[in-house]
Amino acid sequence: MNESRQRKEFLRELLEEVEEKAIRTGSYEGPFLDLMMQYIEKPEEPDVLVPPYKDSYKKIGVNAYSYSEEEGVLDLYIVDYDFDQQVDDLLSINMTTLTELANKVKRFITNAKTLKNTIDPALQARDLAVIIENNKNSILEINIYIITNKFYFSNKPVEISIPGIETVNVQVWDVDRVHQLVLAEQGVQTLHIDFEEDLGCTFEMMFVPEGSNGTQNSNFDCYIGFLPAQLLAKAYDTWGPKLVERNVRSFLQARGGTNKGIRDTLKDPVQKKMFVAYNNGISSVAKDAVVEKISEGTNLYRIKGLTGWQIVNGGQTTASIHQAYKNEIDLSDVYIQAKLTILKVEAEDEKDQHILEDEMVSRISEYANTQNKINKSDLLANTRFMSDIEKFSRNTWVPTMDGRKAESKWYFERARGQYMVDINRRKRGKEQNEFKRQYPKEMVITKVDLAKHFMSWEGHPHVSSKGGEAAFTKFMELNKKYWKHEKDKLDNVISLEQMSSDIYKMMIARSIINRHVTNIVGKMNLKGYRANVIYYTVAMLNYIYGDNINLIEVWDKQSLSDKWDNVVQIIANNVLQYLRESAGDQNVTQWAKKEACWNQLKEEKTKELSFLI
């Protein structure tokens, strides 16, 4: 399938999904933002304003936000959804329109003092105005995300400034960017690069010698040295996100902090020669390598080819070098220090080898001290545990209640966009319809949603409230017995537990319950804190009534009994009231992310809510 056809098919599926959800919710912007956030996957999940704040007269608009007090970073989101977007006539967006959208967000910031006193206190938008006004002297960086269903073909940086803010970044997430990201996440592990054939040059590195006792590192080979910046830039230009972790796609026009320093260094004819001294470099891993010893008596090797090459640390460096390359900055005298680890994990079976490789890559990335650390949800997406869940989802039919044969399955999406890619691999018409019948869109579950649903049910709603990244990390830790080797007191490796069909079914059952609660809360038309109310309501339902709810029965019926609907509604109303009142002077959503919030809710409300059935 050619690139143009792939792009159109991807857009078609995306618009159809938004349309289906809009029919149920009465809104297009909300479902579109939710769908796009699955791909952006920020570590800090944004608070979606319900309703979004819009003032057409003053040209102000914001759809969502998140604020990191520790880092002094404020993220703001604005949605541009065009109903006229069609697959047969792709609509594009230009720099002028994007700048206008960014300025709508800017005006919310510059008018925060007034908005703080004029917005209805019951609306979440007022919380945002309060955050901005109360922290105006401590906000160091503002990131504006423009989320559009159009195509930004020029991809030129959008630049605006905000008085009193040191760094302002504008990111455009259009359909094409998401499509590229989806394609990049499919089959990354098998990519092979022949440097001489593909890029016209190789590079040399020093092999780290064996230990003094003559023993060799059995699980890996390590090389250190430097890369020509031009080679790295060309590699990224050719393969893009296939080489690097997701965070590189958050590169913000080389304007913020580290990126700006890299850009300025590369522009200076004298300073750029010092780049190797100034910059921390990159750390990378590969599953296999084609190397050639330069000469006997030395540890110097020529790196001719790599399979499964992944730059696990140094994303900002890679993206900044590439940006300079695209801006035609001469990189001929620029070098980057680099570490390359070739995995040589051997195990008795493929499963153990897979697990050991996962752990090694995770530790290399986690311990490397560089500017931009890879997200754990990306590192762990390829663990055997995730693969097992995926396999069960492809092989486990959903039971029917009327005696007919099973027709559908849940679809676990281990990599972002995997479902759409699977659809587009099939011919439009009968093949795609058959696939959708077997895997309905409403039964697609992402790895971060599975994690958030699990964490809520298991009594960690404050973790779910932090967002997908935090929830997924904790989810993997709580389920480490299925994927992570540990040792007992005698240093013996503890055998991993096997995933089973029932364990898979109970995981999906938690998501069924969460979605059931979501539907009930949605009908309550709450103005604000919807996600937090859902997570805490699910947690309280299990905490108080969990002994009366059998997860396997929920799977068998594919629903939570409607006898719980009134209970859920009462708990949700109590949770909303509690969150607002207990937060005090704190921002409600920030308060909901603290374990103290959950503990206090249990202490104050358990007795009152324990006799609803």
mmCIF file of C-alpha atoms in Angstrom, residues 353-573:
data_model
loop_
_atom_site.group_PDB
_atom_site.id
_atom_site.type_symbol
_atom_site.label_atom_id
_atom_site.label_comp_id
_atom_site.label_asym_id
_atom_site.label_seq_id
_atom_site.Cartn_x
_atom_site.Cartn_y
_atom_site.Cartn_z
ATOM 1 C CA GLN A 353 15.606 -14.817 26.358
ATOM 2 C CA HIS A 354 12.888 -12.287 25.601
ATOM 3 C CA ILE A 355 12.476 -11.512 29.313
ATOM 4 C CA LEU A 356 16.194 -11.104 29.969
ATOM 5 C CA GLU A 357 16.571 -8.788 26.964
ATOM 6 C CA ASP A 358 13.676 -6.668 28.202
ATOM 7 C CA GLU A 359 15.258 -6.294 31.630
ATOM 8 C CA MET A 360 18.672 -5.378 30.222
ATOM 9 C CA VAL A 361 17.293 -2.690 27.895
ATOM 10 C CA SER A 362 15.134 -1.301 30.692
ATOM 11 C CA ARG A 363 18.073 -1.006 33.073
ATOM 12 C CA ILE A 364 20.412 0.480 30.475
ATOM 13 C CA SER A 365 17.883 3.198 29.739
ATOM 14 C CA GLU A 366 16.882 3.786 33.351
ATOM 15 C CA TYR A 367 20.420 4.093 34.703
ATOM 16 C CA ALA A 368 21.925 6.120 31.852
ATOM 17 C CA ASN A 369 22.235 9.738 32.960
ATOM 18 C CA THR A 370 21.216 11.767 29.925
ATOM 19 C CA GLN A 371 18.798 14.519 29.033
ATOM 20 C CA ASN A 372 15.755 12.557 27.964
ATOM 21 C CA LYS A 373 14.892 9.226 29.532
ATOM 22 C CA ILE A 374 12.728 6.737 27.687
ATOM 23 C CA ASN A 375 9.235 6.161 29.082
ATOM 24 C CA LYS A 376 8.750 2.862 30.878
ATOM 25 C CA SER A 377 5.507 2.126 29.045
ATOM 26 C CA ASP A 378 7.470 2.016 25.783
ATOM 27 C CA LEU A 379 10.301 -0.041 27.260
ATOM 28 C CA LEU A 380 7.946 -2.587 28.753
ATOM 29 C CA ALA A 381 5.519 -2.871 25.853
ATOM 30 C CA ASN A 382 7.579 -5.731 24.417
ATOM 31 C CA THR A 383 7.822 -7.788 27.604
ATOM 32 C CA ARG A 384 6.553 -11.345 27.488
ATOM 33 C CA PHE A 385 3.763 -10.328 29.897
ATOM 34 C CA MET A 386 2.428 -7.820 27.365
ATOM 35 C CA SER A 387 2.846 -10.344 24.550
ATOM 36 C CA ASP A 388 0.931 -12.952 26.557
ATOM 37 C CA ILE A 389 -1.985 -10.567 27.107
ATOM 38 C CA GLU A 390 -1.967 -9.806 23.390
ATOM 39 C CA LYS A 391 -2.027 -13.517 22.510
ATOM 40 C CA PHE A 392 -4.908 -14.233 24.879
ATOM 41 C CA SER A 393 -6.869 -11.335 23.380
ATOM 42 C CA ARG A 394 -6.416 -12.779 19.873
ATOM 43 C CA ASN A 395 -7.444 -16.283 20.936
ATOM 44 C CA THR A 396 -10.127 -15.786 23.606
ATOM 45 C CA TRP A 397 -13.673 -15.536 22.320
ATOM 46 C CA VAL A 398 -16.233 -13.498 24.213
ATOM 47 C CA PRO A 399 -19.039 -15.742 25.556
ATOM 48 C CA THR A 400 -22.580 -15.245 24.276
ATOM 49 C CA MET A 401 -25.702 -15.377 26.432
ATOM 50 C CA ASP A 402 -28.203 -16.623 23.840
ATOM 51 C CA GLY A 403 -26.703 -19.946 22.848
ATOM 52 C CA ARG A 404 -25.179 -18.692 19.603
ATOM 53 C CA LYS A 405 -21.539 -19.306 18.812
ATOM 54 C CA ALA A 406 -19.038 -16.682 19.886
ATOM 55 C CA GLU A 407 -18.393 -13.994 17.300
ATOM 56 C CA SER A 408 -16.109 -11.408 18.884
ATOM 57 C CA LYS A 409 -12.957 -10.930 20.924
ATOM 58 C CA TRP A 410 -11.360 -8.117 22.856
ATOM 59 C CA TYR A 411 -8.422 -6.520 21.061
ATOM 60 C CA PHE A 412 -5.468 -5.657 23.313
ATOM 61 C CA GLU A 413 -3.422 -2.914 21.683
ATOM 62 C CA ARG A 414 0.160 -3.447 22.808
ATOM 63 C CA ALA A 415 1.546 -0.761 20.469
ATOM 64 C CA ARG A 416 -0.224 2.494 19.769
ATOM 65 C CA GLY A 417 -2.297 2.420 16.608
ATOM 66 C CA GLN A 418 -1.959 -1.347 16.276
ATOM 67 C CA TYR A 419 -5.684 -1.807 15.689
ATOM 68 C CA MET A 420 -5.799 0.675 12.802
ATOM 69 C CA VAL A 421 -2.695 -0.863 11.268
ATOM 70 C CA ASP A 422 -4.300 -4.310 11.458
ATOM 71 C CA ILE A 423 -7.425 -3.011 9.736
ATOM 72 C CA ASN A 424 -5.500 -1.281 6.970
ATOM 73 C CA ARG A 425 -3.519 -4.420 6.216
ATOM 74 C CA ARG A 426 -6.772 -5.922 4.978
ATOM 75 C CA LYS A 427 -8.671 -5.109 1.816
ATOM 76 C CA ARG A 428 -11.405 -2.550 2.286
ATOM 77 C CA GLY A 429 -14.809 -4.170 2.179
ATOM 78 C CA LYS A 430 -15.378 -7.789 3.125
ATOM 79 C CA GLU A 431 -11.969 -8.404 4.761
ATOM 80 C CA GLN A 432 -12.076 -5.255 6.884
ATOM 81 C CA ASN A 433 -15.719 -5.818 7.830
ATOM 82 C CA GLU A 434 -14.948 -9.367 8.960
ATOM 83 C CA PHE A 435 -12.049 -8.116 11.077
ATOM 84 C CA LYS A 436 -14.211 -5.420 12.694
ATOM 85 C CA ARG A 437 -16.944 -7.961 13.370
ATOM 86 C CA GLN A 438 -14.443 -10.162 15.166
ATOM 87 C CA TYR A 439 -12.735 -7.232 16.905
ATOM 88 C CA PRO A 440 -15.303 -4.435 17.355
ATOM 89 C CA LYS A 441 -13.893 -0.945 17.929
ATOM 90 C CA GLU A 442 -15.669 -0.688 21.262
ATOM 91 C CA MET A 443 -13.710 -3.736 22.453
ATOM 92 C CA VAL A 444 -10.250 -2.305 21.799
ATOM 93 C CA ILE A 445 -8.237 -1.756 24.984
ATOM 94 C CA THR A 446 -4.839 -0.026 25.124
ATOM 95 C CA LYS A 447 -2.063 -1.010 27.505
ATOM 96 C CA VAL A 448 -2.336 2.223 29.507
ATOM 97 C CA ASP A 449 -6.125 1.985 29.807
ATOM 98 C CA LEU A 450 -5.799 -1.621 30.974
ATOM 99 C CA ALA A 451 -3.294 -0.386 33.564
ATOM 100 C CA LYS A 452 -5.464 2.497 34.783
ATOM 101 C CA HIS A 453 -8.499 0.227 35.096
ATOM 102 C CA PHE A 454 -6.471 -2.384 36.985
ATOM 103 C CA MET A 455 -4.989 0.192 39.354
ATOM 104 C CA SER A 456 -8.386 1.743 40.114
ATOM 105 C CA TRP A 457 -10.012 -1.584 40.928
ATOM 106 C CA GLU A 458 -7.044 -2.667 43.045
ATOM 107 C CA GLY A 459 -7.261 0.413 45.254
ATOM 108 C CA HIS A 460 -4.845 2.876 43.675
ATOM 109 C CA PRO A 461 -7.124 5.559 42.174
ATOM 110 C CA HIS A 462 -4.540 8.230 42.998
ATOM 111 C CA VAL A 463 -2.083 6.429 40.714
ATOM 112 C CA SER A 464 -4.619 6.185 37.884
ATOM 113 C CA SER A 465 -5.270 9.914 38.340
ATOM 114 C CA LYS A 466 -1.609 10.608 37.620
ATOM 115 C CA GLY A 467 -2.045 9.303 34.098
ATOM 116 C CA GLY A 468 -1.156 6.400 31.887
ATOM 117 C CA GLU A 469 2.604 6.432 32.403
ATOM 118 C CA ALA A 470 2.420 6.282 36.214
ATOM 119 C CA ALA A 471 -0.395 3.728 36.136
ATOM 120 C CA PHE A 472 1.400 1.489 33.651
ATOM 121 C CA THR A 473 4.666 1.548 35.617
ATOM 122 C CA LYS A 474 2.878 0.565 38.833
ATOM 123 C CA PHE A 475 0.765 -1.995 36.983
ATOM 124 C CA MET A 476 3.887 -3.704 35.676
ATOM 125 C CA GLU A 477 5.443 -3.670 39.136
ATOM 126 C CA LEU A 478 2.372 -5.273 40.729
ATOM 127 C CA ASN A 479 2.383 -7.945 38.019
ATOM 128 C CA LYS A 480 6.146 -8.514 37.890
ATOM 129 C CA LYS A 481 5.713 -12.195 38.764
ATOM 130 C CA TYR A 482 4.582 -12.696 35.143
ATOM 131 C CA TRP A 483 7.597 -11.102 33.470
ATOM 132 C CA LYS A 484 10.447 -10.086 35.799
ATOM 133 C CA HIS A 485 12.958 -12.537 37.199
ATOM 134 C CA GLU A 486 13.726 -12.260 40.911
ATOM 135 C CA LYS A 487 16.056 -14.110 43.263
ATOM 136 C CA ASP A 488 15.403 -15.663 46.643
ATOM 137 C CA LYS A 489 17.625 -15.362 49.737
ATOM 138 C CA LEU A 490 19.913 -18.076 48.393
ATOM 139 C CA ASP A 491 20.369 -16.161 45.134
ATOM 140 C CA ASN A 492 18.357 -18.714 43.187
ATOM 141 C CA VAL A 493 16.233 -17.423 40.336
ATOM 142 C CA ILE A 494 12.532 -17.601 41.189
ATOM 143 C CA SER A 495 10.464 -19.100 38.395
ATOM 144 C CA LEU A 496 8.005 -16.796 36.730
ATOM 145 C CA GLU A 497 4.306 -17.475 37.053
ATOM 146 C CA GLN A 498 2.418 -18.290 33.884
ATOM 147 C CA MET A 499 -0.303 -16.063 32.549
ATOM 148 C CA SER A 500 -3.558 -17.982 32.362
ATOM 149 C CA SER A 501 -6.862 -17.567 30.620
ATOM 150 C CA ASP A 502 -8.594 -16.677 33.905
ATOM 151 C CA ILE A 503 -6.019 -14.010 34.757
ATOM 152 C CA TYR A 504 -6.565 -12.467 31.330
ATOM 153 C CA LYS A 505 -10.358 -12.596 31.723
ATOM 154 C CA MET A 506 -10.186 -10.899 35.125
ATOM 155 C CA MET A 507 -8.035 -8.118 33.684
ATOM 156 C CA ILE A 508 -10.602 -7.469 30.984
ATOM 157 C CA ALA A 509 -13.369 -7.684 33.611
ATOM 158 C CA ARG A 510 -11.782 -4.783 35.490
ATOM 159 C CA SER A 511 -11.950 -2.753 32.289
ATOM 160 C CA ILE A 512 -15.590 -3.772 31.754
ATOM 161 C CA ILE A 513 -16.419 -2.491 35.241
ATOM 162 C CA ASN A 514 -14.501 0.731 34.671
ATOM 163 C CA ARG A 515 -16.323 1.334 31.393
ATOM 164 C CA HIS A 516 -19.656 0.597 33.067
ATOM 165 C CA VAL A 517 -18.895 3.191 35.744
ATOM 166 C CA THR A 518 -17.749 5.605 33.038
ATOM 167 C CA ASN A 519 -21.116 5.329 31.281
ATOM 168 C CA ILE A 520 -23.027 5.995 34.496
ATOM 169 C CA VAL A 521 -20.852 8.968 35.452
ATOM 170 C CA GLY A 522 -21.155 10.284 31.897
ATOM 171 C CA LYS A 523 -24.949 10.407 32.182
ATOM 172 C CA MET A 524 -24.644 12.407 35.414
ATOM 173 C CA ASN A 525 -23.280 15.376 33.408
ATOM 174 C CA LEU A 526 -20.719 16.272 36.037
ATOM 175 C CA LYS A 527 -18.988 19.593 35.429
ATOM 176 C CA GLY A 528 -15.388 18.724 36.063
ATOM 177 C CA TYR A 529 -13.059 16.062 37.474
ATOM 178 C CA ARG A 530 -14.796 13.295 35.530
ATOM 179 C CA ALA A 531 -11.737 11.043 35.248
ATOM 180 C CA ASN A 532 -10.894 11.377 38.954
ATOM 181 C CA VAL A 533 -14.495 10.642 39.941
ATOM 182 C CA ILE A 534 -14.472 7.474 37.800
ATOM 183 C CA TYR A 535 -11.173 6.164 39.217
ATOM 184 C CA TYR A 536 -12.184 6.827 42.829
ATOM 185 C CA THR A 537 -15.702 5.456 42.352
ATOM 186 C CA VAL A 538 -14.338 2.181 40.942
ATOM 187 C CA ALA A 539 -11.862 1.949 43.828
ATOM 188 C CA MET A 540 -14.561 2.546 46.444
ATOM 189 C CA LEU A 541 -16.908 0.057 44.775
ATOM 190 C CA ASN A 542 -14.304 -2.683 45.148
ATOM 191 C CA TYR A 543 -13.132 -1.532 48.569
ATOM 192 C CA ILE A 544 -16.637 -1.739 50.035
ATOM 193 C CA TYR A 545 -18.453 -4.269 47.839
ATOM 194 C CA GLY A 546 -15.677 -6.187 46.092
ATOM 195 C CA ASP A 547 -16.485 -9.452 47.891
ATOM 196 C CA ASN A 548 -19.879 -9.381 46.170
ATOM 197 C CA ILE A 549 -18.493 -8.921 42.657
ATOM 198 C CA ASN A 550 -16.955 -11.922 40.894
ATOM 199 C CA LEU A 551 -14.661 -10.856 38.069
ATOM 200 C CA ILE A 552 -15.062 -14.115 36.145
ATOM 201 C CA GLU A 553 -18.834 -13.640 36.245
ATOM 202 C CA VAL A 554 -18.360 -10.101 34.923
ATOM 203 C CA TRP A 555 -16.342 -11.597 32.052
ATOM 204 C CA ASP A 556 -18.934 -14.300 31.379
ATOM 205 C CA LYS A 557 -21.729 -11.724 31.208
ATOM 206 C CA GLN A 558 -19.499 -9.045 29.671
ATOM 207 C CA SER A 559 -21.094 -6.518 31.993
ATOM 208 C CA LEU A 560 -21.522 -5.467 35.581
ATOM 209 C CA SER A 561 -25.011 -6.274 36.836
ATOM 210 C CA ASP A 562 -27.323 -3.248 36.640
ATOM 211 C CA LYS A 563 -28.186 -3.832 40.307
ATOM 212 C CA TRP A 564 -25.009 -1.843 41.001
ATOM 213 C CA ASP A 565 -26.029 1.198 38.964
ATOM 214 C CA ASN A 566 -27.676 3.076 41.828
ATOM 215 C CA VAL A 567 -24.753 2.213 44.126
ATOM 216 C CA VAL A 568 -22.285 3.544 41.582
ATOM 217 C CA GLN A 569 -24.222 6.781 41.158
ATOM 218 C CA ILE A 570 -24.395 7.412 44.900
ATOM 219 C CA ILE A 571 -20.687 6.682 45.349
ATOM 220 C CA ALA A 572 -19.820 8.960 42.402
ATOM 221 C CA ASN A 573 -21.811 11.874 43.836
#
